[in-house]
Coordinates of C-alpha atoms (C1' of nucleotides) in Angstrom, one line a residue:
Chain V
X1 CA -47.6 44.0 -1.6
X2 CA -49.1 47.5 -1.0
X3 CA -48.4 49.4 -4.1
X4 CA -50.3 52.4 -2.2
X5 CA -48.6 55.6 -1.5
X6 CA -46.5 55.1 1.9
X7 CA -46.8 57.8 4.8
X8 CA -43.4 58.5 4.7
X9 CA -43.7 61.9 3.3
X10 CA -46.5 62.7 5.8
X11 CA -44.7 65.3 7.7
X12 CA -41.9 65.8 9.9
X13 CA -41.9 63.2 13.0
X14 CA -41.6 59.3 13.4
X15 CA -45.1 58.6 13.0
X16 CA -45.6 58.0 9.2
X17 CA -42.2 54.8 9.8
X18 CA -43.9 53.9 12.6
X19 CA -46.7 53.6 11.1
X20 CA -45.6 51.7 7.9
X21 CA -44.5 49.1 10.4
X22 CA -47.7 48.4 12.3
X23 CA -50.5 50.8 11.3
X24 CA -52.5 48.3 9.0
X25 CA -55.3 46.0 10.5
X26 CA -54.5 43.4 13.1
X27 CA -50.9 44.6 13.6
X28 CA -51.7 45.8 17.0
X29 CA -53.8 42.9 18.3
X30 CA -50.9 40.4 16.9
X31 CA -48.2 42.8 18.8
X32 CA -50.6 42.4 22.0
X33 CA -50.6 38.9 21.3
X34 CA -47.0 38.8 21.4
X35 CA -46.7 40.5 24.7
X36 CA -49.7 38.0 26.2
X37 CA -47.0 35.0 25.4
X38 CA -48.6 33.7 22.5
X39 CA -45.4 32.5 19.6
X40 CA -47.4 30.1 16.8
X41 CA -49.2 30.7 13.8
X42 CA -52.0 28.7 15.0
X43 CA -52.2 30.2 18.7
X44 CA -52.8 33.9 16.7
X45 CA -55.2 32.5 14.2
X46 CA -57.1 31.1 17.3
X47 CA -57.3 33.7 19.8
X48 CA -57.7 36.7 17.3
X49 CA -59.8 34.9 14.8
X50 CA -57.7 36.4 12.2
X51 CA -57.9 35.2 8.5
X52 CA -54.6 32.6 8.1
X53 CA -53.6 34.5 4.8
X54 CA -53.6 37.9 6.7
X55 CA -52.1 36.3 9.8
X56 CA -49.4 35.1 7.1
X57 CA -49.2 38.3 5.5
X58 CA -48.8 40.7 8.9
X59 CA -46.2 38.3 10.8
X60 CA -44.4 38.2 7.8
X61 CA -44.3 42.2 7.9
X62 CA -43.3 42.1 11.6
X63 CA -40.8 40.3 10.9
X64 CA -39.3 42.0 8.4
X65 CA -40.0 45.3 10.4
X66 CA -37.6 43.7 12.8
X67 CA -40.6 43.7 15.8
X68 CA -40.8 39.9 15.5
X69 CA -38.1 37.4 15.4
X70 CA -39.3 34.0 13.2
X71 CA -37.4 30.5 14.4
X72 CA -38.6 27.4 13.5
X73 CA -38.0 24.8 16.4
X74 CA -35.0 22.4 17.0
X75 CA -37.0 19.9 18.3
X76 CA -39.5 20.1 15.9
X77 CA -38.9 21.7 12.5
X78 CA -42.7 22.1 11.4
X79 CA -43.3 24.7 14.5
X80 CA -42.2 28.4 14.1
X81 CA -41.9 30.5 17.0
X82 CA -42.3 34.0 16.5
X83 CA -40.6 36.4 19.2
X84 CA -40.5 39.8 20.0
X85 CA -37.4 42.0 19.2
X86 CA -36.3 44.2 21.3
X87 CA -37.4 46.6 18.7
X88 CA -41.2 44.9 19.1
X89 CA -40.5 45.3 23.2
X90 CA -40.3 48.7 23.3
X91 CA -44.0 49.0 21.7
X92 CA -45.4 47.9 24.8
X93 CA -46.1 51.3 26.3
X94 CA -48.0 52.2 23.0
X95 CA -49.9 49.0 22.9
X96 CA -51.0 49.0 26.9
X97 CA -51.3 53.3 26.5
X98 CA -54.0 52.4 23.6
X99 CA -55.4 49.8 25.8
X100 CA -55.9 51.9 28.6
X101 CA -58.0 54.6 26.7
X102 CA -60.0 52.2 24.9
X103 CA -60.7 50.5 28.8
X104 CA -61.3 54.4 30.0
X105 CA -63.4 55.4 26.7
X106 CA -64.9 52.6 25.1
X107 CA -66.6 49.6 26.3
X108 CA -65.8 49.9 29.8
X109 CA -64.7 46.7 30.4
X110 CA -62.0 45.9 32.7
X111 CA -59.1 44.4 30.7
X112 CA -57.7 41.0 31.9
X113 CA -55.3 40.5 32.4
X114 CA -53.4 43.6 33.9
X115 CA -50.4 44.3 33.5
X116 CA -48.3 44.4 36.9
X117 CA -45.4 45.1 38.8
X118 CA -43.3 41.5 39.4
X119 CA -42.0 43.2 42.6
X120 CA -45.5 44.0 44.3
X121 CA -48.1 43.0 42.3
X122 CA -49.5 46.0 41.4
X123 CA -51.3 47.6 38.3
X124 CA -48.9 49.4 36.2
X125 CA -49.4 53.1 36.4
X126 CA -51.8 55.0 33.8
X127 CA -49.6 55.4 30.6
X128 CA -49.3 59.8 30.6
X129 CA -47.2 62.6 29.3
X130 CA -44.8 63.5 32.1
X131 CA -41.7 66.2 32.5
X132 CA -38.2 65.6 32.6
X133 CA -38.5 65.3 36.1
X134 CA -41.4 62.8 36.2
X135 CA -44.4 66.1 37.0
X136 CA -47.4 64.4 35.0
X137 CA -48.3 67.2 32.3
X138 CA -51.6 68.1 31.0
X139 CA -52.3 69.3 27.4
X140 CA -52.4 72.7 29.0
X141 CA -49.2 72.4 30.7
X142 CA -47.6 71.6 26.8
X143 CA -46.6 73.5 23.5
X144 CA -44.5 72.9 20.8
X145 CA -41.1 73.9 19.6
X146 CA -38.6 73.7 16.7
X147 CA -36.2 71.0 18.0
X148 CA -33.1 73.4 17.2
X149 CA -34.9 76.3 19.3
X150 CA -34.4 74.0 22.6
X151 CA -31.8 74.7 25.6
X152 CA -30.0 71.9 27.2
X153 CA -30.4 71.9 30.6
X154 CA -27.0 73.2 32.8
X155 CA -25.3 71.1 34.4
X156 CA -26.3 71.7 38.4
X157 CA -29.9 70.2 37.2
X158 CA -29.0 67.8 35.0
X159 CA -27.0 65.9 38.3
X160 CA -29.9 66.6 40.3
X161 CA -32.3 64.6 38.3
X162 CA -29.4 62.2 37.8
X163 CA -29.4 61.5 41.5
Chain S
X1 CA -69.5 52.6 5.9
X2 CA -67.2 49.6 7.3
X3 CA -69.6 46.3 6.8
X4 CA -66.2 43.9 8.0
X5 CA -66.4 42.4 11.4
X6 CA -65.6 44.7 14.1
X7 CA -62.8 43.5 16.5
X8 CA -65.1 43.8 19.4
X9 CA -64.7 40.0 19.9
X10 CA -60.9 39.9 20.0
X11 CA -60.4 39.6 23.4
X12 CA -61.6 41.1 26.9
X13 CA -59.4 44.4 26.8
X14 CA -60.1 47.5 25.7
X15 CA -57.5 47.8 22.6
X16 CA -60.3 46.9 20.1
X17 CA -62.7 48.7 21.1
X18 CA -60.0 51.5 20.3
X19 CA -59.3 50.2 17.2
X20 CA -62.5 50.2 16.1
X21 CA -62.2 54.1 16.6
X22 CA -58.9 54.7 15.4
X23 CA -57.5 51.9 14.0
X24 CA -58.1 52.8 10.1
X25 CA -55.3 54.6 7.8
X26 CA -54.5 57.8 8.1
X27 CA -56.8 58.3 11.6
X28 CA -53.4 58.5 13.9
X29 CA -52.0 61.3 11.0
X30 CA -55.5 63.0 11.3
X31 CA -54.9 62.9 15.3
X32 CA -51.4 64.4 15.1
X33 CA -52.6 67.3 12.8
X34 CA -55.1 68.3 15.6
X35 CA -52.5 68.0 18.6
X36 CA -50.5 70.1 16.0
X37 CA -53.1 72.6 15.6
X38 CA -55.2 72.0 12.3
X39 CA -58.8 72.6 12.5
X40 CA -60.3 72.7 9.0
X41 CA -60.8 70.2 6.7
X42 CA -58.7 71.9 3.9
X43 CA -55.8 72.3 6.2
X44 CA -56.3 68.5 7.4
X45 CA -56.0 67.9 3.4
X46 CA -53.3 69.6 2.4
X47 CA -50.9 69.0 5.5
X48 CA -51.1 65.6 4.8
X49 CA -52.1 65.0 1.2
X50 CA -55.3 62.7 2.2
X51 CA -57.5 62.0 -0.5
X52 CA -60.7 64.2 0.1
X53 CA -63.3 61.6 0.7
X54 CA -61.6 59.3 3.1
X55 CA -60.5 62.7 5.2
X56 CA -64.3 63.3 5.4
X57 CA -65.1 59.7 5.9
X58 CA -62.1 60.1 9.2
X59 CA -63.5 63.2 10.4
X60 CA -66.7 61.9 10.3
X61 CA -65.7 58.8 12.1
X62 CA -63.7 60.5 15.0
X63 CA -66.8 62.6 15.4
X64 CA -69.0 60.3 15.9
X65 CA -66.5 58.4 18.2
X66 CA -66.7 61.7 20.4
X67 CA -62.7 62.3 19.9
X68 CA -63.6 65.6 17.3
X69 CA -66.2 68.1 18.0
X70 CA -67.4 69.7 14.5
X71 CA -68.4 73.4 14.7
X72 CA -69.6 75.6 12.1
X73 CA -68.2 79.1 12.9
X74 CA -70.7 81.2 13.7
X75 CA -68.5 84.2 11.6
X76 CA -68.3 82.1 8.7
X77 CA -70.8 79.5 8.5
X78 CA -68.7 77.9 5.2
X79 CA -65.6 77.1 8.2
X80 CA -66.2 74.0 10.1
X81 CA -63.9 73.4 13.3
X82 CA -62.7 70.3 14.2
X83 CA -61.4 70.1 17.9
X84 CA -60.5 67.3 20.0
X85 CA -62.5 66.4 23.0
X86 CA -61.2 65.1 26.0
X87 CA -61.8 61.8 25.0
X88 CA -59.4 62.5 22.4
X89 CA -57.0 64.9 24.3
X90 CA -56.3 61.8 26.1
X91 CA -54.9 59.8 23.0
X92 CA -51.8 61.8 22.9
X93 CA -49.3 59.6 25.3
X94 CA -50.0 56.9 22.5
X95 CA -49.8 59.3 19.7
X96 CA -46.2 60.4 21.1
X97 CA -45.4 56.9 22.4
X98 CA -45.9 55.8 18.9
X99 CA -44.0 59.2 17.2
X100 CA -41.1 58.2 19.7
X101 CA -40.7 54.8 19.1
X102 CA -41.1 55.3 15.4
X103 CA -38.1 58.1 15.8
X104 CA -36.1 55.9 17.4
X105 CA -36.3 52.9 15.5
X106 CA -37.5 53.7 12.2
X107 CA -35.8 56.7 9.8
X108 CA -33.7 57.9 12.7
X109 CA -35.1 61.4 11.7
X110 CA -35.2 63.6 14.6
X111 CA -39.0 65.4 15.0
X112 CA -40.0 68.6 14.8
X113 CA -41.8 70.3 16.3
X114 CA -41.1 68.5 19.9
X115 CA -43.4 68.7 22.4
X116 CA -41.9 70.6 25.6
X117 CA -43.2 71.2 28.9
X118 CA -44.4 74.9 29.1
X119 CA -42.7 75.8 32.6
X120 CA -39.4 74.9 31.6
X121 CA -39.0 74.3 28.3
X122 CA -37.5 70.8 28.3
X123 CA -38.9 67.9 26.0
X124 CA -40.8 65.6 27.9
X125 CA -39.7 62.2 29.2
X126 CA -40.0 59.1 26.6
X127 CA -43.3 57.2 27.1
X128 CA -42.6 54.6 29.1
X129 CA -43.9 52.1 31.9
X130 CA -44.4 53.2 35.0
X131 CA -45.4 51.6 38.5
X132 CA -47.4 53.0 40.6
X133 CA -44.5 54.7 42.8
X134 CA -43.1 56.4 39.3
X135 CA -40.1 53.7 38.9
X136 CA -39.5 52.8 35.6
X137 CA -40.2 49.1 35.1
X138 CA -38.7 47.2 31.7
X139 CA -40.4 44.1 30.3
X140 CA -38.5 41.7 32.8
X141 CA -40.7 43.7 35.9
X142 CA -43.6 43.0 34.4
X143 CA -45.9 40.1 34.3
X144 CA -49.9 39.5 33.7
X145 CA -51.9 38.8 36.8
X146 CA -55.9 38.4 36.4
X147 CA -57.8 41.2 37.5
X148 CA -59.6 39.3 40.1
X149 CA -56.6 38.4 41.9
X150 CA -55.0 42.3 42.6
X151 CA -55.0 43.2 46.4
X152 CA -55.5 47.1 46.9
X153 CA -52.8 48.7 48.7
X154 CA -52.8 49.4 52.1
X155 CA -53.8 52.5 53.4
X156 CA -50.7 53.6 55.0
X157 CA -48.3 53.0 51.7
X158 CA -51.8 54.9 49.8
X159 CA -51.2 57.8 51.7
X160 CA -47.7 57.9 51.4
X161 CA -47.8 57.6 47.4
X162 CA -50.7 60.3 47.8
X163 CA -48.5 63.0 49.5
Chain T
dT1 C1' -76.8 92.6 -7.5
dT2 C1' -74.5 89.5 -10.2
dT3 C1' -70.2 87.0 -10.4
dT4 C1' -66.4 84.7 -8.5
dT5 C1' -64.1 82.3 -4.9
dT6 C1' -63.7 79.5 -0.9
dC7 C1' -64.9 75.8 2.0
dA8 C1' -66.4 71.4 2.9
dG9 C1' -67.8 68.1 1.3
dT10 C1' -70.1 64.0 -2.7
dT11 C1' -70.0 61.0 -6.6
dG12 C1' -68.2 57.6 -9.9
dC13 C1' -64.9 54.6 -11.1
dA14 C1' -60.4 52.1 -11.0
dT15 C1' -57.3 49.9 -8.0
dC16 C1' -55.8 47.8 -3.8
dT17 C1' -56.7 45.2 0.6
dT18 C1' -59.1 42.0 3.3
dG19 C1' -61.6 37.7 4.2
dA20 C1' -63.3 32.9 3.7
dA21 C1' -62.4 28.5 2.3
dA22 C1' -60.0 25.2 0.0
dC23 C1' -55.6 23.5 -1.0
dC24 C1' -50.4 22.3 -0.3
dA25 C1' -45.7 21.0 1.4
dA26 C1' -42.7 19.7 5.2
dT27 C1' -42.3 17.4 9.2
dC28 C1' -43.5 14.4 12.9
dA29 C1' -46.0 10.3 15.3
dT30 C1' -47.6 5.5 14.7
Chain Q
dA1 C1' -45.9 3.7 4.7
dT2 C1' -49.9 6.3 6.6
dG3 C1' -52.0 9.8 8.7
dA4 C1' -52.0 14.0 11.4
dT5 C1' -50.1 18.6 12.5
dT6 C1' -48.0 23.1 11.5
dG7 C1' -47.6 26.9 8.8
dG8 C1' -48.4 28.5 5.3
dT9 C1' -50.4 29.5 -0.4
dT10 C1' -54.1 30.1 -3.8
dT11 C1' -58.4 31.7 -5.5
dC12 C1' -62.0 34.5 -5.7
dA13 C1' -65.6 37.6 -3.8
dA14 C1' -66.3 41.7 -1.0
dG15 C1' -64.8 45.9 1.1
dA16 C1' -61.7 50.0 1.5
dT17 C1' -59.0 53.5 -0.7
dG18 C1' -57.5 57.0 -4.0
dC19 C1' -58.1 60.2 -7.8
dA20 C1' -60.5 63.5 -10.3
dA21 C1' -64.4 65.8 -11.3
dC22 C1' -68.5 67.8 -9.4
dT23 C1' -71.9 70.2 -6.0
dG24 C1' -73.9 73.5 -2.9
dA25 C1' -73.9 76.9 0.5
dA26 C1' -71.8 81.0 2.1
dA27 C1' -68.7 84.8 1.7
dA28 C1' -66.0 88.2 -1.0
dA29 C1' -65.3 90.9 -5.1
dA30 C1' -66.9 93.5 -8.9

DNA sequence: TTTTTTCAGTTGCATCTTGAAACCAATCAT
DNA sequence: ATGATTGGTTTCAAGATGCAACTGAAAAAA
C-alpha cells in the first residue's frame, strides 16, 4: 500500500512501530470499537461511518499488526469476526488515556459509556504518569535519562514494593 | 487546510474530538520532540526529517488547538518558540502509553532516553488501568456502564481514598 | 553599511491516500 | 433455483503529503 517513507527511523523509542501499526486515520476509532464489543465489518462501517474500502483496508492492517484477530464463523461462513489480540488489549490505556483528554480538553462532553470497575462499579481512574511506587508525577516531578545511566533498585526496596 | 469530514460525529466520547487535534501524521512525533525538549522549527525538522511544509502546517495546527504556544524571542526576533501548554502537558501518559506499548510489542528496541522520576531516579510505572483505589485492573475487571447509571461513592470510603 | 547567513516559513508540482458509489463473490434462507 | 446478506473490490475524484526551490525578515560578519 503506502509506498511513503515509514517512521521507523524517527528516533530512538517505540513510537515510530507503534505508530506504523495504528497511527493512520480511523485506526483508533476502529481499536475503540473493538473495545465497545463491536466484531463485523458492517457493525464498524455503521457506527463509525467509515468508507467500506478504508474500513477494508485498516482491519486488514490490524490484522496483520497482530491487534485484531480475523475468523470467519462456524455457523455461518459469510460472517467474519474480528477480535482483539492480546497485543490489541494492551492499547486500551492509550485509547481510554486519549479519550480522557479529548473529554477534559475538547468538546466537553461526558463520554458514554465509562469505563468501570466490574467489582464496584466505579469510573476507572484518570489515565496519569505515576512512580514506581504508584506517587502520581507531574511533568515537574520528571526528566530524562540514558537508559544505560539507570540504577536498579537494591534489594530491601524492591521487596517492599513487592509486598 | 483539511476540507474531509471531521470525526466529530463518530460517537459521544471525547477520542475524536482528539483526533481532530492530533490525529494527523507526524503530530504524536512533533509531540515527543517537545516532551523531549525541541523548541524551534529547524530543530523539529531535522530531529525528525519532516518535510518543511507539513511541520509548519503541524505546528500551526497544535497552535491553534492550544497544545503549542508560539513565541518570537524577544533577543532574536528570527527564533520562534514552540512550548507545550498545559493542555498539551497533559498528552504525555498517551504519548508514553503509546511509546511503551510500541516498545514492547513492536521492534523490541529498548528507548532512550527513559523518562525517570526526579526524586529517585527510577523509570516510571507502565501506563496502565487504574481503579479508583490505585489497583491495577486488566480487561476482565472492566466493563462499560452508562454514565447515567454510576452512583458516587459514599462519603466515608471518599474520605478514606482522600487521606 | 553592505553582504552573508540564519530562521521560519511559502509555493509549485508530483505522488500517495482517502472517500463515495457502484460492483462482485460466497454463503445462507426460502 | 432465487433472492438477500456479509464482507469485501474497483473506479475515479478529491484531499493530503513530500520534495525542492524560493522568500522575507532579522541577525551576524565583513
Amino acid at each position: 500500500m503506502g509506498l511513503r517513507e515509514p517512521f521507523d527511523d524517527a528516533g530512538e523509542c517505540g513510537l515510530p512501530s507503534a505508530l506504523e501499526a495504528i497511527g493512520e486515520r480511523w485506526s483508533f476509532l476502529i481499536l475503540r470499537g473493538a473495545f465497545n464489543g463491536l466484531h463485523h465489518f458492517e457493525e464498524f462501517q455503521s457506527a463509525l461511518g467509515i468508507a467500506r474500502n478504508i474500513l477494508a483496508n485498516r482491519l486488514g492492517r490490524l490484522v496483520e499488526h497482530g491487534i485484531l484477530t480475523r475468523t470467519p464463523l462456524a455457523d455461518d461462513r459469510r460472517k467474519i469476526e474480528y477480535r482483539l489480540t492480546e497485543k490489541g488489549a494492551e492499547l486500551l490505556p492509550v485509547v481510554v488515556g486519549l479519550r480522557q483528554w479529548g473529554e477534559r480538553w475538547g468538546s466537553g462532553i461526558p463520554s458514554t459509556p465509562v469505563l468501570v470497575d466490574k467489582r464496584d462499579e466505579q469510573p476507572i481512574r484518570p489515565i496519569r504518569i505515576m512512580a514506581h511506587d504508584k506517587r502520581e508525577l507531574a511533568l515537574a516531578d520528571l526528566c530524562w535519562k540514558q537508559a544505560a545511566d539507570i540504577r536498579p533498585l537494591e534489594e530491601p526496596v524492591r521487596a517492599a514494593i513487592a509486598a
